[in-house]
Short mmCIF file of C-alpha atoms and ligand atoms in Angstrom, two decimals:
data_model
loop_
_atom_site.label_atom_id
_atom_site.label_comp_id
_atom_site.label_asym_id
_atom_site.label_seq_id
_atom_site.Cartn_x
_atom_site.Cartn_y
_atom_site.Cartn_z
CA MET A 2 66.32 109.42 107.02
CA LYS A 3 63.56 108.93 109.49
CA VAL A 4 64.08 111.18 112.48
CA LEU A 5 62.54 110.95 115.95
CA LEU A 6 62.28 114.34 117.66
CA ILE A 7 61.33 114.44 121.35
CA GLY A 8 59.52 117.52 122.67
CA SER A 9 56.50 119.79 122.22
CA GLY A 10 57.61 123.42 122.30
CA GLY A 11 58.45 126.24 119.89
CA ARG A 12 62.00 124.94 119.87
CA GLU A 13 60.83 121.58 118.57
CA HIS A 14 58.63 123.15 115.91
CA ALA A 15 61.64 125.14 114.67
CA LEU A 16 63.83 122.00 114.73
CA CYS A 17 61.11 120.01 112.97
CA ARG A 18 60.67 122.53 110.15
CA LYS A 19 64.42 122.88 109.58
CA LEU A 20 64.98 119.11 109.66
CA ALA A 21 62.10 118.53 107.26
CA ALA A 22 63.69 121.03 104.84
CA SER A 23 66.79 118.82 104.53
CA ASP A 24 67.21 116.56 101.50
CA LEU A 25 68.43 113.90 103.93
CA VAL A 26 65.12 113.73 105.79
CA GLU A 27 62.05 111.78 104.74
CA THR A 28 59.87 111.96 107.88
CA VAL A 29 60.16 113.64 111.27
CA TYR A 30 58.23 111.82 114.00
CA VAL A 31 57.60 114.30 116.82
CA ALA A 32 56.81 113.01 120.31
CA PRO A 33 54.47 114.42 121.43
CA GLY A 34 54.69 117.51 119.17
CA ASN A 35 52.12 120.34 119.05
CA GLY A 36 49.63 121.95 116.68
CA GLY A 37 52.46 123.33 114.55
CA THR A 38 54.29 120.05 114.06
CA ALA A 39 50.92 118.40 113.31
CA LEU A 40 50.55 120.79 110.35
CA GLU A 41 54.06 120.25 108.92
CA PRO A 42 53.74 118.16 105.72
CA ALA A 43 56.78 115.97 106.42
CA ALA A 44 56.09 115.48 110.15
CA VAL A 45 53.92 113.10 112.15
CA ASN A 46 53.03 113.57 115.82
CA VAL A 47 53.29 110.40 117.92
CA ASP A 48 52.29 109.71 121.50
CA LEU A 49 54.99 107.92 123.48
CA GLY A 50 53.69 108.87 126.93
CA LYS A 51 54.96 111.69 129.09
CA TRP A 52 58.30 112.83 127.61
CA ALA A 53 58.87 109.24 126.63
CA ILE A 54 60.38 108.64 130.04
CA ARG A 55 60.68 104.96 130.83
CA ASN A 56 58.39 103.43 133.37
CA GLU A 57 60.52 103.22 136.52
CA LEU A 58 58.65 100.11 137.67
CA ASP A 59 59.40 98.17 134.54
CA SER A 60 62.71 98.93 132.87
CA GLN A 61 61.68 96.74 129.92
CA VAL A 62 59.18 99.41 128.90
CA ASP A 63 60.93 102.17 126.98
CA PRO A 64 58.48 103.67 124.49
CA ALA A 65 61.03 105.86 122.71
CA VAL A 66 63.50 103.02 122.15
CA ASP A 67 60.73 100.62 121.11
CA PHE A 68 59.33 103.17 118.67
CA ALA A 69 62.77 103.98 117.22
CA ARG A 70 63.46 100.29 116.62
CA ALA A 71 60.04 99.54 115.14
CA HIS A 72 60.13 102.52 112.74
CA GLY A 73 63.73 102.31 111.55
CA ILE A 74 64.71 105.65 113.10
CA GLU A 75 68.20 106.68 111.97
CA LEU A 76 68.54 109.80 114.10
CA ALA A 77 66.94 110.71 117.44
CA VAL A 78 66.97 114.36 118.52
CA ILE A 79 66.06 115.08 122.13
CA GLY A 80 64.73 118.61 122.69
CA PRO A 81 64.10 119.13 126.43
CA GLU A 82 66.34 118.59 129.44
CA ALA A 83 64.19 116.16 131.47
CA PRO A 84 64.59 113.11 129.19
CA LEU A 85 68.31 113.89 128.77
CA VAL A 86 68.85 114.01 132.54
CA ASP A 87 66.85 110.77 132.70
CA GLY A 88 69.34 109.08 130.35
CA LEU A 89 67.18 108.71 127.23
CA ALA A 90 70.17 109.39 124.94
CA ASP A 91 72.15 106.61 126.67
CA ARG A 92 69.28 104.15 126.21
CA LEU A 93 68.78 105.02 122.55
CA ARG A 94 72.51 104.74 121.85
CA ALA A 95 72.66 101.40 123.68
CA ALA A 96 69.98 100.24 121.23
CA GLY A 97 72.21 101.32 118.32
CA ILE A 98 70.29 104.47 117.40
CA ALA A 99 72.33 107.60 116.60
CA SER A 100 71.18 110.19 119.13
CA PHE A 101 71.69 113.92 119.37
CA GLY A 102 71.92 114.89 123.03
CA PRO A 103 74.27 114.08 125.91
CA GLY A 104 73.88 111.04 128.10
CA ALA A 105 72.89 111.31 131.76
CA ALA A 106 76.51 111.99 132.87
CA GLY A 107 76.86 115.08 130.63
CA ALA A 108 73.28 116.21 131.28
CA ARG A 109 74.21 116.76 134.93
CA LEU A 110 75.70 120.08 133.78
CA GLU A 111 72.06 121.24 133.66
CA GLY A 112 70.45 118.70 135.98
CA SER A 113 72.51 119.66 139.03
CA LYS A 114 73.64 123.22 139.78
CA GLN A 115 76.07 121.83 142.36
CA PHE A 116 77.64 119.45 139.84
CA SER A 117 77.83 122.26 137.30
CA LYS A 118 79.47 124.73 139.74
CA ASP A 119 81.93 122.12 141.07
CA PHE A 120 82.79 121.12 137.48
CA MET A 121 83.52 124.76 136.62
CA ALA A 122 85.53 125.31 139.79
CA ARG A 123 87.80 122.29 139.32
CA ASN A 124 88.33 123.14 135.64
CA ALA A 125 88.97 126.88 136.14
CA ILE A 126 85.94 127.92 134.04
CA PRO A 127 85.11 131.59 134.86
CA THR A 128 81.91 131.71 136.95
CA ALA A 129 80.44 133.40 140.05
CA ASP A 130 81.87 132.44 143.47
CA TYR A 131 79.55 130.08 145.35
CA ARG A 132 78.95 127.80 148.32
CA VAL A 133 76.72 124.74 148.55
CA PHE A 134 74.38 123.90 151.45
CA THR A 135 71.89 121.11 152.10
CA VAL A 136 68.78 120.68 154.26
CA ASP A 137 71.13 119.35 156.95
CA THR A 138 73.33 122.47 156.91
CA GLN A 139 70.49 125.01 156.79
CA ALA A 140 71.74 126.94 159.80
CA GLU A 141 75.11 127.51 158.14
CA ALA A 142 73.34 128.63 154.96
CA TYR A 143 71.44 131.38 156.80
CA ALA A 144 74.60 132.40 158.67
CA TYR A 145 76.49 132.58 155.36
CA LEU A 146 73.79 134.86 153.92
CA ASP A 147 74.15 137.23 156.87
CA GLU A 148 77.89 137.22 156.38
CA ILE A 149 77.97 138.03 152.65
CA GLY A 150 74.81 140.17 152.45
CA ALA A 151 72.86 141.16 149.33
CA PRO A 152 72.56 141.21 146.39
CA VAL A 153 72.99 137.45 146.20
CA VAL A 154 71.67 134.58 144.09
CA ILE A 155 69.91 131.49 145.47
CA LYS A 156 69.67 128.41 143.24
CA ALA A 157 67.85 125.12 143.88
CA ASP A 158 70.20 122.33 142.83
CA GLY A 159 67.88 120.26 140.64
CA LEU A 160 65.57 120.87 137.68
CA ALA A 161 62.82 123.33 138.64
CA ALA A 162 61.30 124.24 135.28
CA GLY A 163 63.24 127.53 135.18
CA LYS A 164 61.83 128.69 138.52
CA GLY A 165 64.61 127.56 140.86
CA VAL A 166 66.76 130.72 140.67
CA THR A 167 66.20 133.87 142.75
CA VAL A 168 68.30 136.99 142.30
CA ALA A 169 67.74 138.55 145.74
CA ALA A 170 68.23 142.29 146.21
CA THR A 171 67.96 142.05 150.00
CA VAL A 172 69.03 139.52 152.64
CA GLU A 173 65.36 139.18 153.58
CA ALA A 174 64.41 138.13 150.04
CA ALA A 175 67.37 135.74 149.99
CA ARG A 176 66.26 134.16 153.27
CA ALA A 177 62.74 133.73 151.86
CA ALA A 178 64.12 132.06 148.72
CA LEU A 179 66.29 129.77 150.82
CA ALA A 180 63.31 128.82 153.00
CA GLU A 181 61.26 128.01 149.88
CA CYS A 182 63.95 125.59 148.69
CA PHE A 183 64.37 123.90 152.06
CA ASP A 184 60.58 123.76 152.66
CA GLY A 185 60.18 121.64 149.56
CA ARG A 186 58.66 124.03 147.03
CA PHE A 187 60.80 122.37 144.34
CA GLY A 188 60.59 118.88 145.86
CA SER A 189 63.94 117.15 146.22
CA ALA A 190 65.41 119.58 143.63
CA GLY A 191 65.67 122.11 146.51
CA ASP A 192 67.26 119.82 149.12
CA THR A 193 70.63 121.16 147.99
CA VAL A 194 71.08 124.87 147.37
CA VAL A 195 73.81 126.94 145.73
CA ILE A 196 74.35 130.43 147.17
CA GLU A 197 76.18 132.48 144.61
CA GLU A 198 77.79 135.86 144.07
CA CYS A 199 75.57 138.23 142.08
CA LEU A 200 77.19 139.18 138.77
CA VAL A 201 76.30 142.31 136.82
CA GLY A 202 76.32 143.01 133.10
CA PRO A 203 74.37 142.16 129.98
CA GLU A 204 73.55 138.50 129.40
CA CYS A 205 74.36 136.58 126.25
CA SER A 206 73.73 132.99 125.22
CA MET A 207 76.17 130.89 123.23
CA ILE A 208 74.79 127.68 121.77
CA ALA A 209 77.30 125.20 120.37
CA PHE A 210 77.39 121.72 118.89
CA VAL A 211 79.76 119.62 120.98
CA ASP A 212 81.17 116.25 119.93
CA GLY A 213 83.93 115.27 122.35
CA PRO A 214 86.63 117.95 122.05
CA THR A 215 85.09 119.43 118.87
CA VAL A 216 83.04 122.59 119.37
CA LEU A 217 81.07 124.38 116.66
CA CYS A 218 79.50 127.61 117.95
CA LEU A 219 76.28 129.01 116.50
CA ALA A 220 75.62 132.77 116.57
CA PRO A 221 75.11 134.44 119.96
CA SER A 222 71.58 135.40 120.99
CA GLN A 223 69.86 137.34 123.73
CA ASP A 224 66.66 136.29 125.49
CA HIS A 225 64.15 138.56 127.33
CA LYS A 226 63.30 136.59 130.47
CA ARG A 227 60.95 138.97 132.34
CA VAL A 228 57.29 139.08 131.43
CA GLY A 229 57.00 142.89 131.31
CA GLU A 230 58.39 145.62 129.06
CA GLY A 231 61.64 147.18 130.26
CA ASP A 232 62.54 143.85 131.94
CA THR A 233 59.97 144.11 134.73
CA GLY A 234 57.78 141.54 136.46
CA PRO A 235 58.40 137.86 137.10
CA ASN A 236 60.73 135.58 135.13
CA THR A 237 59.30 133.47 132.32
CA GLY A 238 60.67 130.81 130.00
CA GLY A 239 61.52 133.71 127.65
CA MET A 240 59.29 136.38 126.02
CA GLY A 241 61.38 137.11 122.96
CA VAL A 242 64.88 136.85 121.57
CA TYR A 243 67.18 138.16 118.87
CA SER A 244 70.38 137.12 117.13
CA PRO A 245 73.14 138.10 116.63
CA VAL A 246 73.91 140.39 119.60
CA PRO A 247 75.48 143.70 118.44
CA LEU A 248 76.64 144.71 121.91
CA VAL A 249 79.01 141.73 122.11
CA THR A 250 82.54 142.75 121.16
CA GLU A 251 84.89 140.59 119.08
CA GLN A 252 86.92 140.05 122.22
CA GLN A 253 83.92 138.92 124.28
CA LEU A 254 82.83 136.60 121.47
CA ALA A 255 86.29 135.05 121.27
CA SER A 256 86.37 134.67 125.02
CA MET A 257 82.97 132.89 125.12
CA GLN A 258 84.07 130.58 122.30
CA GLU A 259 87.27 129.80 124.15
CA ILE A 260 85.33 129.00 127.33
CA MET A 261 83.09 126.60 125.37
CA GLN A 262 86.25 124.86 124.05
CA GLN A 263 87.61 124.68 127.58
CA VAL A 264 84.38 123.04 128.80
CA ALA A 265 84.44 120.45 126.01
CA ALA A 266 88.08 119.61 126.80
CA ALA A 267 87.24 119.29 130.50
CA LEU A 268 84.33 116.93 129.71
CA VAL A 269 86.71 114.73 127.70
CA ALA A 270 89.30 114.83 130.50
CA GLU A 271 86.65 113.73 133.00
CA GLY A 272 85.63 110.81 130.80
CA ILE A 273 82.21 112.21 129.89
CA GLU A 274 81.27 111.51 126.28
CA TYR A 275 79.21 114.48 125.07
CA ARG A 276 77.36 114.59 121.76
CA GLY A 277 74.76 117.30 121.50
CA VAL A 278 74.15 120.94 122.21
CA LEU A 279 75.89 122.78 124.99
CA TYR A 280 74.27 126.10 125.81
CA GLY A 281 76.39 128.53 127.80
CA GLY A 282 74.46 131.29 129.55
CA PHE A 283 76.98 134.12 130.04
CA MET A 284 77.13 137.38 131.98
CA LEU A 285 79.39 139.87 130.21
CA THR A 286 81.05 141.28 133.33
CA SER A 287 83.72 143.99 133.45
CA ALA A 288 86.17 141.14 134.16
CA GLY A 289 85.11 139.30 130.98
CA PRO A 290 82.36 136.77 130.23
CA LYS A 291 81.45 134.45 133.11
CA VAL A 292 79.19 131.39 132.96
CA LEU A 293 75.83 131.74 134.74
CA GLU A 294 74.60 128.31 133.83
CA PHE A 295 74.81 125.51 131.31
CA ASN A 296 71.90 123.95 129.47
CA VAL A 297 72.45 120.67 127.71
CA ARG A 298 69.92 121.34 124.93
CA PHE A 299 68.86 124.00 122.47
CA GLY A 300 67.46 127.16 124.10
CA ASP A 301 63.78 127.99 123.83
CA PRO A 302 63.11 130.57 122.29
CA GLU A 303 66.78 131.05 121.21
CA THR A 304 66.46 128.23 118.68
CA GLN A 305 63.63 130.11 116.97
CA VAL A 306 66.07 132.85 115.87
CA ILE A 307 69.19 130.71 115.42
CA LEU A 308 67.78 128.10 113.05
CA PRO A 309 66.14 130.44 110.51
CA ARG A 310 69.54 132.13 110.10
CA LEU A 311 71.36 128.82 109.67
CA GLU A 312 72.20 128.22 106.03
CA SER A 313 73.86 124.82 106.55
CA ASP A 314 71.91 121.56 106.53
CA LEU A 315 70.68 121.00 110.09
CA ALA A 316 70.14 117.25 109.64
CA GLN A 317 73.73 116.86 108.49
CA LEU A 318 75.05 118.85 111.48
CA LEU A 319 72.97 116.89 114.01
CA LEU A 320 73.87 113.53 112.44
CA ALA A 321 77.59 114.42 112.37
CA THR A 322 77.43 115.37 116.06
CA ALA A 323 75.45 112.28 117.02
CA THR A 324 77.83 109.93 115.23
CA GLY A 325 81.08 111.51 116.44
CA GLN A 326 82.00 113.08 113.09
CA LEU A 327 81.75 116.79 113.80
CA ALA A 328 85.51 117.43 113.47
CA GLY A 329 86.18 119.35 110.24
CA VAL A 330 82.51 120.30 109.73
CA SER A 331 81.77 124.03 109.46
CA LEU A 332 78.56 125.98 109.33
CA GLU A 333 77.23 128.97 107.44
CA ASN A 334 74.78 131.60 108.63
CA ARG A 335 72.65 133.81 106.39
CA ASP A 336 73.73 137.43 106.26
CA ALA A 337 70.60 138.59 108.11
CA VAL A 338 69.39 139.21 111.64
CA ALA A 339 66.42 137.54 113.34
CA VAL A 340 63.93 138.65 115.98
CA SER A 341 61.32 136.45 117.64
CA VAL A 342 58.36 137.73 119.66
CA VAL A 343 56.47 135.38 121.99
CA LEU A 344 52.67 135.63 121.91
CA ALA A 345 51.44 134.41 125.29
CA SER A 346 48.12 133.63 127.01
CA ALA A 347 46.68 136.24 129.43
CA GLY A 348 47.91 135.43 132.94
CA TYR A 349 51.19 133.75 131.93
CA PRO A 350 53.55 133.03 133.75
CA GLY A 351 50.76 132.54 136.31
CA ASP A 352 47.48 130.72 135.61
CA TYR A 353 45.95 131.04 132.16
CA GLU A 354 43.08 129.57 130.16
CA LYS A 355 43.48 127.19 127.24
CA GLY A 356 41.38 126.31 124.21
CA LYS A 357 41.18 129.79 122.61
CA VAL A 358 40.80 129.68 118.83
CA ILE A 359 43.87 131.01 116.96
CA THR A 360 43.53 132.81 113.61
CA GLY A 361 45.78 134.78 111.28
CA ILE A 362 48.95 132.66 111.18
CA GLU A 363 48.81 132.27 107.39
CA ALA A 364 48.42 136.03 106.95
CA ALA A 365 51.36 136.60 109.33
CA GLU A 366 53.58 134.20 107.38
CA ALA A 367 52.68 136.01 104.15
CA ILE A 368 54.93 138.86 105.33
CA ASP A 369 58.40 138.61 103.80
CA GLY A 370 60.89 136.90 106.12
CA VAL A 371 58.31 135.85 108.73
CA GLU A 372 57.97 132.35 110.17
CA VAL A 373 55.55 131.45 112.96
CA TYR A 374 56.55 128.60 115.26
CA HIS A 375 53.98 127.01 117.51
CA ALA A 376 54.73 126.45 121.20
CA GLY A 377 51.53 125.89 123.23
CA THR A 378 49.04 125.04 120.48
CA ALA A 379 46.91 122.02 119.67
CA LEU A 380 44.97 120.92 116.62
CA VAL A 381 41.54 119.72 117.73
CA THR A 382 38.76 118.15 115.71
CA GLU A 383 35.51 120.11 115.74
CA GLY A 384 32.66 118.20 114.15
CA VAL A 385 33.22 116.01 111.09
CA GLY A 386 36.66 116.45 109.56
CA HIS A 387 36.96 120.05 110.66
CA GLU A 388 40.21 120.84 112.44
CA GLN A 389 40.77 123.92 114.54
CA LEU A 390 43.91 125.38 116.01
CA VAL A 391 43.61 126.37 119.68
CA THR A 392 45.85 127.57 122.49
CA ALA A 393 47.23 124.86 124.79
CA GLY A 394 49.94 126.58 126.83
CA GLY A 395 51.28 129.79 128.37
CA ARG A 396 53.68 130.63 125.57
CA VAL A 397 51.55 130.05 122.47
CA LEU A 398 53.43 131.23 119.37
CA ASN A 399 56.91 132.46 118.45
CA VAL A 400 56.66 135.02 115.69
CA THR A 401 60.09 135.20 114.02
CA ALA A 402 61.18 137.71 111.39
CA MET A 403 64.42 137.74 109.45
CA ALA A 404 65.65 140.89 107.71
CA ALA A 405 68.78 142.76 106.70
CA ASP A 406 68.79 144.84 109.90
CA PHE A 407 67.11 144.96 113.30
CA LEU A 408 64.74 147.86 112.53
CA ASP A 409 63.25 145.95 109.59
CA ALA A 410 63.14 142.66 111.49
CA ILE A 411 61.37 144.26 114.47
CA GLN A 412 58.87 145.97 112.19
CA ALA A 413 58.11 142.74 110.31
CA ALA A 414 57.79 140.71 113.52
CA TYR A 415 55.25 143.10 115.06
CA ALA A 416 53.35 143.52 111.77
CA ALA A 417 53.01 139.72 111.80
CA VAL A 418 51.99 139.69 115.48
CA ASP A 419 49.23 142.17 114.68
CA ARG A 420 47.73 139.80 112.09
CA ILE A 421 47.34 136.99 114.64
CA HIS A 422 44.41 136.74 117.02
CA PHE A 423 43.33 134.67 120.01
CA ASP A 424 41.46 135.77 123.15
CA GLY A 425 43.84 137.09 125.78
CA ALA A 426 46.92 137.22 123.53
CA PHE A 427 49.71 139.49 124.76
CA CYS A 428 53.37 140.11 123.98
CA ARG A 429 56.19 142.42 124.97
CA ARG A 430 56.46 145.34 122.54
CA ASP A 431 60.15 146.02 123.22
CA ILE A 432 61.80 142.83 121.95
CA ALA A 433 65.24 143.52 120.41
CA GLN A 434 65.12 147.25 121.28
CA ARG A 435 68.52 146.75 122.94
CA ALA A 436 69.90 145.71 119.56
CA VAL A 437 69.04 149.08 118.02
CA SER A 438 69.63 151.45 120.94
P1 AMP B 530 69.88 130.19 135.46
O1 AMP B 530 68.67 129.29 135.55
O2 AMP B 530 71.04 129.74 136.26
O3 AMP B 530 70.14 130.64 134.06
O4 AMP B 530 69.42 131.57 136.09
C1 AMP B 530 68.35 132.27 135.54
C2 AMP B 530 68.70 133.74 135.48
O5 AMP B 530 69.08 134.20 136.78
C3 AMP B 530 69.88 134.07 134.58
O6 AMP B 530 69.54 134.18 133.26
C4 AMP B 530 70.31 135.39 135.19
O7 AMP B 530 69.46 136.44 134.74
C5 AMP B 530 70.06 135.20 136.67
N1 AMP B 530 71.31 134.75 137.34
C6 AMP B 530 71.74 133.49 137.53
N2 AMP B 530 72.91 133.47 138.19
C7 AMP B 530 73.24 134.76 138.44
C8 AMP B 530 74.34 135.41 139.07
N3 AMP B 530 75.34 134.73 139.62
N4 AMP B 530 74.33 136.76 139.14
C9 AMP B 530 73.30 137.47 138.60
N5 AMP B 530 72.25 136.92 137.98
C10 AMP B 530 72.20 135.58 137.89
N1 LIG B 531 65.54 130.61 127.09
C1 LIG B 531 66.26 130.01 128.14
C2 LIG B 531 66.38 128.54 128.09
O1 LIG B 531 66.12 127.89 127.09
O2 LIG B 531 66.78 127.98 129.09
#
């Protein structure tokens, strides 16, 4: 098979490597890819323009569909949320190309917090209580804040690159977050705002393949969202992750799986055809797991610990999901745990410099059980025929280690981290500590 993979992060490098390892796969075309996918023997980076999103002015121009047709693509895999929300999966399917990822209707579960909350409310999916306000009902929003007090959570309705959520400890902070949304910090994504009850408990992610009513859950994982050790400092896209999650009880696991089934059934009942990943972000509250959010794609960096553990053929699983044949398929995980540490550029999640030379990845991967996935890297040509790997983003590398237990995996991951160098590199040193303590 020739596969088209859309995206450029660590998630896509992990998907690319696992797909390329399948006997079913001949070539993975990655659009636009990164330095890591450029180095994969069975992968080719291609430039289809920004996220391959169609030119709004000319609906005839659809680089991803054109490319898929011209190159005989048999499976398209869409990594990030923006092209899914934009309906890329619908357009590829309309052109007869099997596509992994929901259409625009299903992608609203991530694309609109209001849609997602209303969907959960009308289908009795456990989630935090909430109210929705718009720019036109601002006054009521502020009055509602005064009424319910803090802590409280403020969420911009639309996609805001992971920055649209504020967990406010005081009413003052909540008012400031609300003002930011209504003042246009997130563009039209903040014209509608969800004000939500603050839930407490550990968080856990459940990523599942969903094909209509059929749900196949992968192992649970836990992300570290704050930039600083001990969960301090601002939120990031994720600084590290581990899987499975020992603190999750059998009962909580069963409950999360049941909720995922309930969501798939509700999608079917509402006439939304869903073929792709559904990612449930859960809070394990004293009243049981409740949904914080849905993503309609693989998590990043969650994928970088879930895929190395997956023993089953990823290409087969994605193709079965994309073609409506997931029923009856099962999956196997390796009997090992995985830890992934993010190596980031100095300054992230604020401003950072790019173009720093990266060394030591080969030495890191020489450690047993270690795989290094590239996120923000680029392969640049220096002089005649000499290629150099440089930093090109805030999150640069995901250093993943698999081992029999968490102590060994943590030790291997940090030993690998210590073999890698670029100017300004930093990481959290406490990734997966919660799994051992
Ligand atoms: P989201 O983008 O909805 O996942 O929110 C990002 C993060 O905000 C989550 O991972 C949680 O840490 C936090 N969060 C979101 N909703 C709530 C809530 N209702 N109560 C407490 N924390 C929340
Ligand atoms: N790591 C969180 C996400 O992928 O949304």
